[in-house]
Amino acid sequence: MKKLFGWALFMLAVLAVGLLPEARAAGTRATASSITCPATGSSITAIAATASRESYIVSNTAGATIRIGFLATGTAALTDSNSIKLLAGQVFSDAAPSIFIGRVVCMSDDATPDVIYVIETKRQ
């Protein structure tokens, strides 16, 4: 009887543990996209603001200079006072733990639209 009671108690404990919600580390997912940065005069969102961001990389394979800026809202023209130049072939990146979680925008530095590539990782 004592063995049966011990076995039943053990099975009850196993069942109780099995019903508890699982504790898992938050996963990370990556997205890659191409963004067409408009010609001089206005910018476009390259990376939307999000608190779940863990890293991003902007790759300028356009063969021309683009500007990367950090604007909270709008599509303002990017200048030396609100952006940096990303030369052809250069990359710009940021990663946790002190990752920028705001909005990243881009604009071509000449009269033609240029394509950049963005890879971003986020917690799920």
Coordinates of N, CA, C and O in Angstrom, one line a residue:
M1 N 0.8 -1.2 0.0 CA 0.0 0.0 0.0 C 0.9 1.3 0.0 O 0.6 2.2 -0.7
K2 N 2.0 1.2 0.8 CA 2.9 2.3 0.9 C 3.5 2.6 -0.5 O 3.7 3.7 -0.9
K3 N 3.9 1.5 -1.2 CA 4.5 1.7 -2.5 C 3.5 2.2 -3.5 O 3.8 3.1 -4.3
L4 N 2.3 1.8 -3.4 CA 1.2 2.3 -4.3 C 1.0 3.8 -4.1 O 0.8 4.6 -5.0
F5 N 0.9 4.2 -2.8 CA 0.7 5.6 -2.4 C 1.9 6.4 -3.0 O 1.7 7.5 -3.5
G6 N 3.1 5.9 -2.8 CA 4.3 6.6 -3.3 C 4.3 6.8 -4.8 O 4.7 7.8 -5.3
W7 N 3.9 5.7 -5.5 CA 3.8 5.7 -6.9 C 2.8 6.7 -7.4 O 3.0 7.5 -8.3
A8 N 1.6 6.7 -6.8 CA 0.6 7.6 -7.1 C 1.0 9.1 -6.9 O 0.7 10.0 -7.7
L9 N 1.7 9.4 -5.8 CA 2.2 10.7 -5.5 C 3.2 11.1 -6.5 O 3.2 12.3 -7.0
F10 N 4.1 10.2 -6.9 CA 5.1 10.5 -7.9 C 4.4 10.8 -9.3 O 4.7 11.8 -9.9
M11 N 3.4 10.1 -9.7 CA 2.7 10.3 -10.9 C 1.9 11.6 -10.9 O 1.8 12.4 -11.9
L12 N 1.3 12.0 -9.7 CA 0.6 13.2 -9.6 C 1.6 14.4 -9.7 O 1.3 15.4 -10.4
A13 N 2.8 14.3 -9.2 CA 3.8 15.3 -9.3 C 4.3 15.5 -10.8 O 4.4 16.6 -11.3
V14 N 4.4 14.4 -11.5 CA 4.8 14.4 -12.9 C 3.7 15.1 -13.7 O 4.0 15.9 -14.5
L15 N 2.5 14.8 -13.4 CA 1.3 15.3 -14.1 C 1.3 16.8 -13.8 O 1.1 17.7 -14.7
A16 N 1.5 17.2 -12.6 CA 1.4 18.7 -12.2 C 2.5 19.5 -12.9 O 2.3 20.6 -13.4
V17 N 3.7 18.9 -13.0 CA 4.8 19.6 -13.7 C 4.5 19.7 -15.2 O 4.8 20.7 -15.8
G18 N 3.9 18.6 -15.7 CA 3.6 18.6 -17.2 C 2.5 19.7 -17.5 O 2.5 20.1 -18.6
L19 N 1.7 20.1 -16.6 CA 0.6 21.0 -16.8 C 1.1 22.5 -16.7 O 0.4 23.4 -17.1
L20 N 2.2 22.7 -16.0 CA 2.7 24.0 -15.9 C 3.1 24.6 -17.2 O 3.6 23.9 -18.1
P21 N 3.0 25.9 -17.4 CA 3.4 26.5 -18.6 C 4.9 26.4 -18.8 O 5.6 26.5 -17.8
E22 N 5.3 26.2 -20.0 CA 6.7 26.0 -20.2 C 7.5 27.4 -20.2 O 7.0 28.4 -20.6
A23 N 8.6 27.3 -19.5 CA 9.5 28.5 -19.5 C 10.5 28.4 -20.6 O 11.3 27.5 -20.6
R24 N 10.4 29.3 -21.6 CA 11.3 29.2 -22.7 C 11.9 30.6 -22.9 O 11.3 31.6 -22.6
A25 N 13.1 30.6 -23.4 CA 13.8 31.8 -23.8 C 13.1 32.4 -25.0 O 12.6 31.6 -25.8
A26 N 12.9 33.7 -25.1 CA 12.3 34.3 -26.2 C 13.1 34.0 -27.5 O 14.4 34.2 -27.4
G27 N 12.5 33.6 -28.5 CA 13.3 33.3 -29.8 C 13.5 34.6 -30.5 O 13.0 35.7 -30.2
T28 N 14.4 34.5 -31.5 CA 14.8 35.6 -32.3 C 14.4 35.3 -33.8 O 14.6 34.1 -34.2
R29 N 13.9 36.2 -34.5 CA 13.6 36.0 -35.9 C 14.3 37.1 -36.7 O 14.4 38.2 -36.3
A30 N 14.7 36.7 -37.9 CA 15.4 37.7 -38.8 C 14.6 38.0 -40.0 O 13.9 37.1 -40.5
T31 N 14.6 39.2 -40.5 CA 14.0 39.6 -41.7 C 15.0 40.3 -42.6 O 15.8 41.0 -42.1
A32 N 14.9 40.1 -43.9 CA 15.7 40.8 -44.8 C 14.9 41.4 -45.9 O 13.9 40.8 -46.3
S33 N 15.2 42.6 -46.3 CA 14.4 43.3 -47.3 C 15.3 44.3 -48.1 O 16.3 44.7 -47.6
S34 N 14.8 44.6 -49.3 CA 15.4 45.7 -50.0 C 14.5 46.9 -49.9 O 13.3 46.8 -49.9
I35 N 15.2 48.0 -49.8 CA 14.5 49.3 -49.7 C 15.0 50.2 -50.8 O 16.2 50.4 -50.9
T36 N 14.0 50.9 -51.5 CA 14.4 51.9 -52.4 C 14.4 53.2 -51.8 O 13.3 53.8 -51.4
C37 N 15.6 53.8 -51.6 CA 15.7 55.1 -51.0 C 15.4 56.2 -52.1 O 16.0 56.1 -53.1
P38 N 14.5 57.1 -51.8 CA 14.1 58.1 -52.8 C 15.3 59.1 -53.1 O 16.2 59.2 -52.4
A39 N 15.1 59.7 -54.3 CA 16.1 60.7 -54.7 C 16.1 61.9 -53.7 O 15.2 62.0 -52.9
T40 N 17.2 62.7 -53.7 CA 17.3 63.8 -52.9 C 16.0 64.6 -52.7 O 15.3 64.9 -53.7
G41 N 15.7 65.0 -51.5 CA 14.5 65.8 -51.2 C 13.6 65.2 -50.2 O 12.9 65.9 -49.5
S42 N 13.5 63.9 -50.1 CA 12.7 63.3 -49.0 C 13.2 61.9 -48.7 O 14.0 61.3 -49.4
S43 N 12.9 61.4 -47.5 CA 13.4 60.1 -47.0 C 12.2 59.2 -46.9 O 11.1 59.5 -47.0
I44 N 12.6 57.9 -46.6 CA 11.6 56.8 -46.5 C 12.0 56.0 -45.3 O 13.2 55.9 -45.0
T45 N 11.1 55.3 -44.6 CA 11.4 54.4 -43.5 C 12.1 53.2 -44.1 O 11.6 52.5 -44.9
A46 N 13.3 52.9 -43.6 CA 14.1 51.7 -43.9 C 13.8 50.7 -42.8 O 13.8 49.5 -43.1
I47 N 13.8 51.1 -41.6 CA 13.5 50.2 -40.5 C 12.5 50.9 -39.5 O 12.8 52.0 -39.0
A48 N 11.4 50.3 -39.2 CA 10.4 50.8 -38.3 C 10.9 50.7 -36.9 O 11.7 49.9 -36.5
A49 N 10.4 51.6 -36.1 CA 10.7 51.6 -34.7 C 10.1 50.4 -34.0 O 9.0 50.0 -34.3
T50 N 10.9 49.8 -33.1 CA 10.4 48.6 -32.3 C 11.3 48.4 -31.1 O 12.5 48.4 -31.2
A51 N 10.6 48.1 -30.0 CA 11.4 47.8 -28.8 C 11.9 46.4 -28.8 O 12.8 46.1 -28.0
S52 N 11.5 45.5 -29.7 CA 11.9 44.1 -29.7 C 13.1 43.9 -30.6 O 13.6 42.8 -30.7
R53 N 13.7 45.0 -31.1 CA 14.8 44.8 -32.0 C 16.1 44.4 -31.3 O 16.3 44.9 -30.2
E54 N 16.8 43.5 -31.8 CA 18.1 43.0 -31.3 C 19.3 43.4 -32.1 O 20.3 43.6 -31.5
S55 N 19.1 43.6 -33.4 CA 20.2 44.0 -34.2 C 19.7 44.4 -35.6 O 18.6 44.1 -36.0
Y56 N 20.5 45.2 -36.3 CA 20.2 45.5 -37.7 C 21.5 45.8 -38.4 O 22.5 46.2 -37.8
I57 N 21.4 45.6 -39.7 CA 22.5 46.0 -40.6 C 21.9 46.6 -41.9 O 21.0 46.0 -42.4
V58 N 22.5 47.7 -42.3 CA 22.1 48.3 -43.6 C 23.3 48.2 -44.5 O 24.4 48.6 -44.2
S59 N 23.1 47.6 -45.7 CA 24.1 47.4 -46.6 C 23.9 48.2 -47.9 O 22.8 48.0 -48.5
N60 N 24.8 49.1 -48.2 CA 24.6 49.9 -49.4 C 25.4 49.2 -50.6 O 26.6 49.4 -50.8
T61 N 24.6 48.5 -51.4 CA 25.2 47.9 -52.6 C 24.8 48.6 -53.8 O 25.0 48.2 -54.9
A62 N 24.3 49.8 -53.7 CA 23.7 50.6 -54.8 C 24.8 51.2 -55.7 O 24.5 51.5 -56.9
G63 N 26.0 51.3 -55.3 CA 27.0 51.9 -56.1 C 27.0 53.4 -56.1 O 27.7 54.1 -56.9
A64 N 26.2 54.0 -55.2 CA 26.2 55.4 -55.0 C 26.0 55.7 -53.5 O 25.7 54.8 -52.7
T65 N 26.3 56.9 -53.1 CA 26.1 57.3 -51.7 C 24.7 57.5 -51.3 O 23.9 58.1 -52.1
I66 N 24.3 57.0 -50.2 CA 23.0 57.3 -49.6 C 23.2 57.9 -48.2 O 24.3 57.9 -47.7
R67 N 22.1 58.4 -47.7 CA 22.1 58.9 -46.3 C 21.2 58.1 -45.4 O 20.1 57.6 -45.9
I68 N 21.7 57.8 -44.2 CA 20.9 57.1 -43.2 C 20.6 58.1 -42.1 O 21.6 58.7 -41.6
G69 N 19.4 58.2 -41.7 CA 19.0 59.2 -40.6 C 18.1 58.5 -39.6 O 17.7 57.4 -39.8
F70 N 17.9 59.2 -38.5 CA 17.1 58.7 -37.4 C 16.1 59.7 -37.0 O 16.3 60.5 -36.2
L71 N 14.9 59.6 -37.7 CA 13.8 60.6 -37.5 C 12.7 59.9 -36.8 O 12.3 58.8 -37.1
A72 N 12.1 60.6 -35.9 CA 10.9 60.0 -35.1 C 9.7 59.9 -36.0 O 9.0 58.9 -36.0
T73 N 9.5 60.9 -36.9 CA 8.3 60.9 -37.8 C 8.7 61.6 -39.1 O 9.7 62.3 -39.2
G74 N 7.8 61.5 -40.1 CA 8.0 62.3 -41.3 C 8.9 61.8 -42.3 O 9.5 60.7 -42.1
T75 N 9.0 62.5 -43.4 CA 9.9 62.2 -44.5 C 10.8 63.3 -44.9 O 11.0 63.6 -46.1
A76 N 11.4 64.0 -43.9 CA 12.2 65.1 -44.2 C 13.4 64.8 -45.0 O 13.9 63.6 -45.0
A77 N 13.9 65.8 -45.7 CA 15.2 65.6 -46.5 C 16.3 65.4 -45.5 O 16.3 66.0 -44.4
L78 N 17.2 64.5 -45.8 CA 18.3 64.2 -44.9 C 19.5 65.1 -45.2 O 19.8 65.3 -46.4
T79 N 20.1 65.7 -44.2 CA 21.2 66.6 -44.4 C 22.4 66.2 -43.4 O 22.2 65.2 -42.7
D80 N 23.4 67.0 -43.4 CA 24.6 66.7 -42.5 C 24.1 66.8 -41.1 O 24.8 66.2 -40.2
S81 N 23.1 67.6 -40.8 CA 22.7 67.8 -39.4 C 21.8 66.7 -38.8 O 21.6 66.6 -37.6
N82 N 21.2 65.8 -39.7 CA 20.3 64.8 -39.2 C 20.6 63.4 -39.8 O 19.7 62.5 -39.6
S83 N 21.7 63.2 -40.4 CA 22.0 61.9 -41.0 C 23.5 61.7 -41.2 O 24.3 62.6 -41.0
I84 N 23.9 60.5 -41.6 CA 25.3 60.2 -42.0 C 25.2 59.7 -43.4 O 24.2 59.2 -43.9
K85 N 26.4 59.8 -44.1 CA 26.5 59.3 -45.5 C 27.0 57.9 -45.4 O 27.9 57.6 -44.6
L86 N 26.4 57.0 -46.2 CA 26.8 55.6 -46.3 C 27.3 55.5 -47.8 O 26.5 55.5 -48.7
L87 N 28.6 55.4 -47.9 CA 29.2 55.3 -49.3 C 28.9 53.9 -49.9 O 28.6 52.9 -49.2
A88 N 29.1 53.9 -51.2 CA 28.8 52.6 -51.9 C 29.7 51.5 -51.3 O 30.9 51.7 -51.1
G89 N 29.1 50.4 -51.1 CA 29.8 49.2 -50.5 C 29.9 49.2 -49.0 O 30.4 48.2 -48.5
Q90 N 29.5 50.3 -48.3 CA 29.7 50.3 -46.9 C 28.4 49.7 -46.2 O 27.3 49.6 -46.8
V91 N 28.6 49.3 -45.0 CA 27.5 48.8 -44.1 C 27.4 49.6 -42.9 O 28.4 50.2 -42.4
F92 N 26.3 49.7 -42.3 CA 26.0 50.3 -41.0 C 25.2 49.4 -40.2 O 24.2 48.8 -40.6
S93 N 25.7 49.2 -38.9 CA 24.9 48.2 -38.1 C 24.9 48.6 -36.6 O 25.7 49.5 -36.2
D94 N 24.0 48.0 -35.9 CA 23.9 48.2 -34.5 C 23.4 46.9 -33.9 O 22.6 46.2 -34.5
A95 N 23.8 46.6 -32.6 CA 23.4 45.4 -32.0 C 23.2 45.6 -30.5 O 23.8 46.5 -29.9
A96 N 22.4 44.7 -29.9 CA 22.2 44.7 -28.5 C 23.5 44.6 -27.7 O 24.5 44.0 -28.3
P97 N 23.7 45.0 -26.5 CA 22.6 45.4 -25.6 C 22.1 46.8 -25.7 O 21.1 47.1 -25.1
S98 N 22.8 47.7 -26.3 CA 22.4 49.1 -26.4 C 21.9 49.5 -27.8 O 22.4 50.5 -28.3
I99 N 21.0 48.7 -28.3 CA 20.5 48.9 -29.6 C 19.6 50.1 -29.8 O 18.8 50.4 -28.9
F100 N 19.7 50.8 -30.9 CA 18.8 51.9 -31.2 C 17.5 51.3 -31.6 O 17.4 50.5 -32.5
I101 N 16.4 51.6 -30.9 CA 15.1 51.0 -31.2 C 14.2 52.0 -32.0 O 13.0 51.6 -32.2
G102 N 14.6 53.1 -32.4 CA 13.8 54.1 -33.1 C 13.8 53.8 -34.6 O 14.2 52.8 -35.0
R103 N 13.2 54.7 -35.3 CA 13.0 54.6 -36.7 C 14.2 55.0 -37.5 O 14.9 56.0 -37.2
V104 N 14.6 54.2 -38.5 CA 15.8 54.5 -39.3 C 15.2 54.8 -40.7 O 14.4 54.1 -41.3
V105 N 15.7 55.9 -41.3 CA 15.2 56.3 -42.6 C 16.4 56.4 -43.6 O 17.6 56.5 -43.2
C106 N 16.1 56.5 -44.9 CA 17.2 56.6 -45.9 C 16.7 57.5 -47.0 O 15.5 57.8 -47.2
M107 N 17.7 58.0 -47.7 CA 17.5 58.9 -48.9 C 18.8 58.8 -49.8 O 19.9 58.7 -49.3
S108 N 18.5 58.8 -51.1 CA 19.7 58.8 -52.0 C 20.4 60.2 -51.9 O 19.7 61.2 -51.6
D109 N 21.7 60.2 -52.1 CA 22.4 61.5 -52.0 C 22.5 62.2 -53.3 O 23.2 63.2 -53.5
D110 N 21.9 61.6 -54.4 CA 21.9 62.2 -55.7 C 20.5 62.3 -56.3 O 19.5 62.0 -55.6
A111 N 20.4 62.5 -57.5 CA 19.0 62.7 -58.1 C 18.3 61.4 -58.5 O 17.3 61.4 -59.1
T112 N 18.9 60.2 -58.2 CA 18.3 58.9 -58.6 C 18.0 58.1 -57.4 O 18.8 58.1 -56.4
P113 N 16.9 57.4 -57.4 CA 16.6 56.5 -56.3 C 17.7 55.3 -56.2 O 18.1 54.9 -57.3
D114 N 18.0 54.9 -55.0 CA 19.0 53.8 -54.9 C 18.4 52.7 -53.9 O 17.7 53.0 -53.0
V115 N 18.8 51.5 -54.2 CA 18.3 50.3 -53.4 C 19.4 50.0 -52.3 O 20.6 49.9 -52.7
I116 N 19.0 49.8 -51.1 CA 19.8 49.3 -50.0 C 19.2 48.0 -49.5 O 18.0 47.7 -49.8
Y117 N 19.9 47.2 -48.7 CA 19.4 46.0 -48.1 C 19.5 46.1 -46.6 O 20.5 46.6 -46.1
V118 N 18.5 45.6 -46.0 CA 18.4 45.7 -44.5 C 18.1 44.3 -44.0 O 17.2 43.6 -44.4
I119 N 18.9 43.9 -42.9 CA 18.6 42.7 -42.2 C 18.4 43.1 -40.7 O 19.2 43.9 -40.2
E120 N 17.3 42.7 -40.2 CA 16.9 43.1 -38.8 C 16.6 41.8 -38.0 O 15.9 40.9 -38.5
T121 N 17.0 41.7 -36.8 CA 16.6 40.6 -35.9 C 15.8 41.2 -34.8 O 16.0 42.3 -34.3
K122 N 14.7 40.5 -34.4 CA 13.8 40.9 -33.3 C 13.5 39.7 -32.4 O 13.5 38.5 -32.9
R123 N 13.2 40.0 -31.1 CA 12.7 39.0 -30.2 C 11.2 38.7 -30.6 O 10.5 39.5 -31.0
Q124 N 10.9 37.4 -30.5 CA 9.5 37.0 -30.8 C 8.6 37.2 -29.6 O 9.0 37.2 -28.5

